[in-house]
Short mmCIF file of C-alpha atoms in Angstrom, two decimals:
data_model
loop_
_atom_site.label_atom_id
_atom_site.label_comp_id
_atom_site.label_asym_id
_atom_site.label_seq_id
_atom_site.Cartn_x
_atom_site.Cartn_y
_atom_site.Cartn_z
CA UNK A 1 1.26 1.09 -30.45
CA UNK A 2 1.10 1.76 -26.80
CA UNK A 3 3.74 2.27 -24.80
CA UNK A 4 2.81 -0.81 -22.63
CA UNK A 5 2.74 -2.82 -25.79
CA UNK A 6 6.11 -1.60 -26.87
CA UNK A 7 7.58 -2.92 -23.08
CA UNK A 8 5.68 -5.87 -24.30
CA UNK A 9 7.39 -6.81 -27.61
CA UNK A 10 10.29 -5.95 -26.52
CA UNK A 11 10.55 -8.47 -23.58
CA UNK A 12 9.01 -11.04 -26.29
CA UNK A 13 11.76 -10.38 -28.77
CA UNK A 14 14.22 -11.02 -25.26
CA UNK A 15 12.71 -14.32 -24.71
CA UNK A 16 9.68 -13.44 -21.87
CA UNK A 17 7.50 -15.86 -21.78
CA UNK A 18 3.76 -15.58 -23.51
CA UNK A 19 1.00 -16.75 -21.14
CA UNK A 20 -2.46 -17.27 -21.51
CA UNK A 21 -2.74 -14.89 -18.03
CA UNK A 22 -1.19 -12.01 -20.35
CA UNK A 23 -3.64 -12.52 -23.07
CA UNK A 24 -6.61 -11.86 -20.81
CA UNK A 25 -5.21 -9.59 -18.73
CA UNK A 26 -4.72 -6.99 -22.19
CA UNK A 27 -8.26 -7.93 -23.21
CA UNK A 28 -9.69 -6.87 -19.88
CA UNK A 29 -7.52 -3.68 -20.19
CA UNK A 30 -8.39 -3.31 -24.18
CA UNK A 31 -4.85 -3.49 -24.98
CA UNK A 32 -5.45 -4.10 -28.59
CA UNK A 33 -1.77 -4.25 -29.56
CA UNK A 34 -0.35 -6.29 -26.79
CA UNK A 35 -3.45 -8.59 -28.21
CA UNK A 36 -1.80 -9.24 -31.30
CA UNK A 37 2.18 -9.40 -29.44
CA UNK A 38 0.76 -12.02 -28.28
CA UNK A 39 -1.09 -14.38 -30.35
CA UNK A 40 1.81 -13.88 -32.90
CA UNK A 41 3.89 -15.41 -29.84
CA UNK A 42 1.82 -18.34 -30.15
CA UNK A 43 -1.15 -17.92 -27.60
CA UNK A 44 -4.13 -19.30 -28.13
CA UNK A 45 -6.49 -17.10 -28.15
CA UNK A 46 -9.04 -19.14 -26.72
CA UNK A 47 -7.15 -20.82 -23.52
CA UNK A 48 -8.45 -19.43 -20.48
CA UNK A 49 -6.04 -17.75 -18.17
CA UNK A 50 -5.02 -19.48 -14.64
CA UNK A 51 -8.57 -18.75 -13.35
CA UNK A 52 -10.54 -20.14 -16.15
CA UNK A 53 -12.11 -16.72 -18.07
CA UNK A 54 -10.83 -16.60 -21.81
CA UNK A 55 -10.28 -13.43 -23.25
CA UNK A 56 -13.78 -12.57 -24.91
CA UNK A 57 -15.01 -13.23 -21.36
CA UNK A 58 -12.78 -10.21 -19.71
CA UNK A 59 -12.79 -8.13 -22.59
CA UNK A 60 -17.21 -8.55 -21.88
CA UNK A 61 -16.71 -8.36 -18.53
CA UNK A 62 -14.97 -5.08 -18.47
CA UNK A 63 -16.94 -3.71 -21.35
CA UNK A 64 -14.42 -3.02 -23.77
CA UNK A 65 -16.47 -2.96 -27.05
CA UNK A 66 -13.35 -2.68 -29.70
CA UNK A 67 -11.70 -5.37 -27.69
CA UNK A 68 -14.48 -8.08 -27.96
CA UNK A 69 -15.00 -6.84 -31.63
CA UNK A 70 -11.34 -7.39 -32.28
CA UNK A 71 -11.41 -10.60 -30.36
CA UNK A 72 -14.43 -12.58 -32.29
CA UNK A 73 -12.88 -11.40 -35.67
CA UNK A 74 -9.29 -13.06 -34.84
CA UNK A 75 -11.09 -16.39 -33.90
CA UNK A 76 -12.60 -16.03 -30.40
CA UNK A 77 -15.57 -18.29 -29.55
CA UNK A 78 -18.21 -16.02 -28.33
CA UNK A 79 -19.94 -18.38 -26.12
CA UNK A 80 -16.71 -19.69 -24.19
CA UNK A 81 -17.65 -19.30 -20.57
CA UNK A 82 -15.83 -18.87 -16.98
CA UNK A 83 -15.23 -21.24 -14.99
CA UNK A 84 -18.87 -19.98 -13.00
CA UNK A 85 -20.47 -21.31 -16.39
CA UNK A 86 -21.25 -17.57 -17.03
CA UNK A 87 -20.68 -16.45 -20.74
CA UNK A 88 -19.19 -13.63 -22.19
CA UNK A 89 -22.82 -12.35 -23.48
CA UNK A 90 -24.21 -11.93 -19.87
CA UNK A 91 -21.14 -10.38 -18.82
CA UNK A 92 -21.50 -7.79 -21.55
CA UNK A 93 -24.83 -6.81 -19.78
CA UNK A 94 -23.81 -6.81 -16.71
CA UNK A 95 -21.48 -4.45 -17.60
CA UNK A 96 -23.69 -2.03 -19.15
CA UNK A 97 -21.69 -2.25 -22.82
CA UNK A 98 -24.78 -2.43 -25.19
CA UNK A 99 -22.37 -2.04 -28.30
CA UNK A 100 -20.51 -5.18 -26.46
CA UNK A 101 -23.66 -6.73 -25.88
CA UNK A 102 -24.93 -6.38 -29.87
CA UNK A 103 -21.98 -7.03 -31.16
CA UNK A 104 -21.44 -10.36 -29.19
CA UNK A 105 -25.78 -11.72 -30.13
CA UNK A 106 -24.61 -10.47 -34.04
CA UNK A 107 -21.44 -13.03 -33.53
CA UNK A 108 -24.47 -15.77 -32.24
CA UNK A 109 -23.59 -15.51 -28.48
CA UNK A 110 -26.34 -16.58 -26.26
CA UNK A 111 -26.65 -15.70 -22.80
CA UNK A 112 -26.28 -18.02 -19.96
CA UNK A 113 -25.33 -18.08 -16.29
CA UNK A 114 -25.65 -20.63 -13.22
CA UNK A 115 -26.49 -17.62 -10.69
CA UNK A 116 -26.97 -19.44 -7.89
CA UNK A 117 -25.09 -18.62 -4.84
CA UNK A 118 -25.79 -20.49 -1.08
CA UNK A 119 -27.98 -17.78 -0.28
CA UNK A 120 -30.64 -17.42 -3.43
CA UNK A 121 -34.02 -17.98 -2.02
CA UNK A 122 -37.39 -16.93 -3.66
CA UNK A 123 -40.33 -16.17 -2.24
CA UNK A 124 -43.58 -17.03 -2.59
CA UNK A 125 -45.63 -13.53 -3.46
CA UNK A 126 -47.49 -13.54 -0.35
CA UNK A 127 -44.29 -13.02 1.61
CA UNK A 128 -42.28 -11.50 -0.85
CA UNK A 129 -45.21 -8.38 -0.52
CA UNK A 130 -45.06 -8.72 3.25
CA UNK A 131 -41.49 -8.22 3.40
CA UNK A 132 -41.03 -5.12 0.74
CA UNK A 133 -44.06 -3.28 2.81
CA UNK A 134 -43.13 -3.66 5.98
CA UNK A 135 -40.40 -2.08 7.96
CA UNK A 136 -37.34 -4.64 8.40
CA UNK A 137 -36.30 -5.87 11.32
CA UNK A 138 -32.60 -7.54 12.01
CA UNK A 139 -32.54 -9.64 14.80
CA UNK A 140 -35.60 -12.06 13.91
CA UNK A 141 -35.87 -13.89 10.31
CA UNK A 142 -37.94 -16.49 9.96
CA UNK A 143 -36.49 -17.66 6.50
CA UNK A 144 -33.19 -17.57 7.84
CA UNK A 145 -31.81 -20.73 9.70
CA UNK A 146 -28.28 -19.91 11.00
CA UNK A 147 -27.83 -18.05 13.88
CA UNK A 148 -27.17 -14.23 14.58
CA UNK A 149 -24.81 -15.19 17.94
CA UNK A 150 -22.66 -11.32 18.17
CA UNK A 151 -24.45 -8.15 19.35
CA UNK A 152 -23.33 -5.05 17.84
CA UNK A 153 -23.55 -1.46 19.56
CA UNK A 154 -26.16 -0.42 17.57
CA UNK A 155 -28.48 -3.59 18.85
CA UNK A 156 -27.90 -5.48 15.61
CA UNK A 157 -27.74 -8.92 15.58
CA UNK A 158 -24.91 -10.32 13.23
CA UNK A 159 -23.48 -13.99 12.27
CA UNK A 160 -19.65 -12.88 12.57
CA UNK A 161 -17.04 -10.96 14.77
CA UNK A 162 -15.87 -8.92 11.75
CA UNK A 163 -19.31 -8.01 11.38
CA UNK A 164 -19.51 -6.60 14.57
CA UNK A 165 -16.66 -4.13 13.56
CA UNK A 166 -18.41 -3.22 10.21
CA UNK A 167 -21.74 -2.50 12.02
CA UNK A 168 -19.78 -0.34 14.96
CA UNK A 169 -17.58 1.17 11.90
CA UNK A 170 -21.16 2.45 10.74
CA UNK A 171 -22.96 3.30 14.38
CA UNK A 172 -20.18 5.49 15.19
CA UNK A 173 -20.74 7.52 12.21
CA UNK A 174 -23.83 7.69 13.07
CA UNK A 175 -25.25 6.15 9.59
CA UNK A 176 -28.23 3.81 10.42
CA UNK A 177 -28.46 0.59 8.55
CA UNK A 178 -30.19 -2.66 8.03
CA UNK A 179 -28.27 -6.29 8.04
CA UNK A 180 -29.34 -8.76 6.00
CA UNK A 181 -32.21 -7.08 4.55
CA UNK A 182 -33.47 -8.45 1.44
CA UNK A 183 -32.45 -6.71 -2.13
CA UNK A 184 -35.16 -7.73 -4.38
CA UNK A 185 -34.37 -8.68 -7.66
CA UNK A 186 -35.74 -7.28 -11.34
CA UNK A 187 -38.54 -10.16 -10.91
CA UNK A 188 -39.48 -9.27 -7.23
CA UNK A 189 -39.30 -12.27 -5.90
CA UNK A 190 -35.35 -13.18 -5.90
CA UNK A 191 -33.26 -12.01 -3.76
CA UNK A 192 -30.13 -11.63 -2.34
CA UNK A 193 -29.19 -10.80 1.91
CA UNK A 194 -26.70 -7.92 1.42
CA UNK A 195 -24.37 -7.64 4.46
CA UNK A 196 -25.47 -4.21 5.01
CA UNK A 197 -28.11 -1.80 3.28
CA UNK A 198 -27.82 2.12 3.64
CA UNK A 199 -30.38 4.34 2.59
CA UNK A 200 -29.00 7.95 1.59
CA UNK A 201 -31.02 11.11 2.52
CA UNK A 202 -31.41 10.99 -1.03
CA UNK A 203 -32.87 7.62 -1.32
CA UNK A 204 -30.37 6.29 -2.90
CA UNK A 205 -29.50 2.27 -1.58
CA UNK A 206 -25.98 1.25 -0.93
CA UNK A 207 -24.74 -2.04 -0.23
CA UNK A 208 -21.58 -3.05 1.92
CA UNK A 209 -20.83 -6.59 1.83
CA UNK A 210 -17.76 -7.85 4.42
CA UNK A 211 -15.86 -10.61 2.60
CA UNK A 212 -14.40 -13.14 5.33
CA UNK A 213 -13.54 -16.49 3.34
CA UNK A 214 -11.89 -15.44 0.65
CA UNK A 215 -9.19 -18.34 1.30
CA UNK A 216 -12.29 -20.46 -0.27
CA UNK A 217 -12.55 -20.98 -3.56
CA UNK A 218 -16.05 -21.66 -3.48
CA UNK A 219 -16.53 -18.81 -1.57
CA UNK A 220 -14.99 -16.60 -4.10
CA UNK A 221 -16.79 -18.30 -6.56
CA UNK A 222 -20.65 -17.56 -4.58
CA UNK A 223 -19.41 -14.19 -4.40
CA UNK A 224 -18.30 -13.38 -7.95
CA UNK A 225 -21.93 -15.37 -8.94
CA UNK A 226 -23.35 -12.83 -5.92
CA UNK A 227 -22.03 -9.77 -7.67
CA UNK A 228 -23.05 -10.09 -10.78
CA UNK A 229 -26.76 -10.77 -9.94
CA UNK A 230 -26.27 -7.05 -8.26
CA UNK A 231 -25.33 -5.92 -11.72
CA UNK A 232 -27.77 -7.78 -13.34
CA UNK A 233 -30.57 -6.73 -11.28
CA UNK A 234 -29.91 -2.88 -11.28
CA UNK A 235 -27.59 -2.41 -8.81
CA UNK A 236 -25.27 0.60 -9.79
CA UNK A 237 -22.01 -0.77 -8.49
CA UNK A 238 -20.45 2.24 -7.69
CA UNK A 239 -23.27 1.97 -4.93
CA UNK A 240 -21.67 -1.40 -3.37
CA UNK A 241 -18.84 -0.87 -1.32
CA UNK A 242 -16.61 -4.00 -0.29
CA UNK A 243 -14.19 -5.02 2.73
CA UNK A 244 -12.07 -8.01 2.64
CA UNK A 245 -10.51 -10.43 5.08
CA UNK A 246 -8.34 -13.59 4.33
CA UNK A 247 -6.97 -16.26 6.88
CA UNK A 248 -3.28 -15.16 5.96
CA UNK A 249 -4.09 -11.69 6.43
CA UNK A 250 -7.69 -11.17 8.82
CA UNK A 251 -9.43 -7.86 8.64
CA UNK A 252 -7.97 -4.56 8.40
CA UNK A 253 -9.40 -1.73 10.71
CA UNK A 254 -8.13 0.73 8.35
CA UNK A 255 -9.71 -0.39 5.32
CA UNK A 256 -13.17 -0.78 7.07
CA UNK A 257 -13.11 2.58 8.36
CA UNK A 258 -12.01 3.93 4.56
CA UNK A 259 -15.25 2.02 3.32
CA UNK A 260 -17.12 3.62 6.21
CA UNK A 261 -15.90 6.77 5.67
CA UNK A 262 -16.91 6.94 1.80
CA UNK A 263 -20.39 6.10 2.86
CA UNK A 264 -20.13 8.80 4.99
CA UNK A 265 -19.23 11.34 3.14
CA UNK A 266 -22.21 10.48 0.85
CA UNK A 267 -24.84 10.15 3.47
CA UNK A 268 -23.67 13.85 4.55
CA UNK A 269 -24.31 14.65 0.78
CA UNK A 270 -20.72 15.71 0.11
#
């Protein structure tokens, strides 16, 4: 048993409290022993945690093949879903587990997701050609109807004022980049408008997206759907970088510059 799980049984055995959250958070981790702490505390190994994923879904999620094989054999139902409607199957895939993945269509789990953030548009093939061939351009987009009101040092066009420091973050390390260019999807005709798109010396395509509503549940919720298209459409994600903002706490200079910096130091090859 792990020393974790030992903490854990013995603040059972003292009267802690047993929580759904607990349960998923050791199947995300592949805590198999705190697993079975806790179901023999009475958790149901089914009830979804305070933000609606069960436990086969995070153990999928985080690819943690013994975990969702332990999981379905004490009773899990493999096609219990999160709250986005997305099932533990095409989180498995996602995550790049294929032992997760077989182990989970061998148990009769089917995949399904509702990927469809704000954002999704298709293309028609015509356009969808015309935009992968020519060079991109970031202050005019016909298919986009908001405006791009803040002017960034480099000349970019962008919809927010964090933007702005994200794009300057960038030009001052003198990495060029495109905003809002379209990342094609496995099909070639979905897509998805990335923040910001990188291309390494190598060739290699990173992604920065800025975060800025994360007060907003259905913001979360578009981007958690957004993400997992990445992953789904083969986006490494070590090769999307994040920066986060929240009404109660705005945007941090520091941790923009730490995401700039780490593109950096790849676009210099080091």
């Amino acid at each position: 048993m792990s020393h974790n799980s030992d903490i854990a049984g013995l603040l059972l055995i003292n009267g802690a409290h047993a929580t759904s959250d607990s349960l998923i958070t050791a199947a995300f981790r592949g805590d198999i022993d705190r697993i079975g702490l806790l179901l023999s505390a009475g958790v149901d190994i089914n009830t979804p945690d305070s933000r609606g994923v069960p436990a086969i879904v995070a153990a999928a999620r985080s690819g943690q093949f013994e975990m969702v094989v332990s999981l379905i054999s004490l009773g899990a139902i493999v096609n219990n879903t999160d709250t986005d409607g997305i099932s533990a199957l095409t989180w498995a895939k996602a995550s790049g587990c294929m032992l997760a993945v077989d182990a989970i269509v061998q148990a009769g789990g089917v995949e399904y997701s509702e990927i469809v953030p704000d954002e999704e548009t298709e293309l028609d093939e015509t356009l969808a050609s015309s935009l992968q061939g020519q060079k991109r351009q970031t202050t005019t987009k016909p298919y986009l109807a908001h405006p791009l009101p803040h002017k960034t040092l480099s000349g970019h066009l962008v919809r927010s004022k964090s933007e702005v420091i994200v794009a300057d973050a960038l030009h001052y390390r003198g990495i060029t980049f495109d905003y809002e260019a379209p990342f094609f999807g496995k099909d070639r005709k979905a897509f998805r408008l990335p923040d910001f798109t990188i291309r390494l010396p190598s060739g290699t395509i990173v992604l920065w997206e800025h975060l800025g509503m994360l007060d907003d549940e259905s913001y979360k919720r578009s981007w958690n759907k957004k993400e997992l298209w990445y992953a789904m459409n083969g986006l490494d994600l070590a090769n999307l970088y994040v920066s986060r903002e929240s009404n109660a706490n705005g945007i941090d200079s520091h941790e923009v510059a730490a995401v700039a910096d780490a593109i950096l130091a790849r676009y210099r090859g080091h």
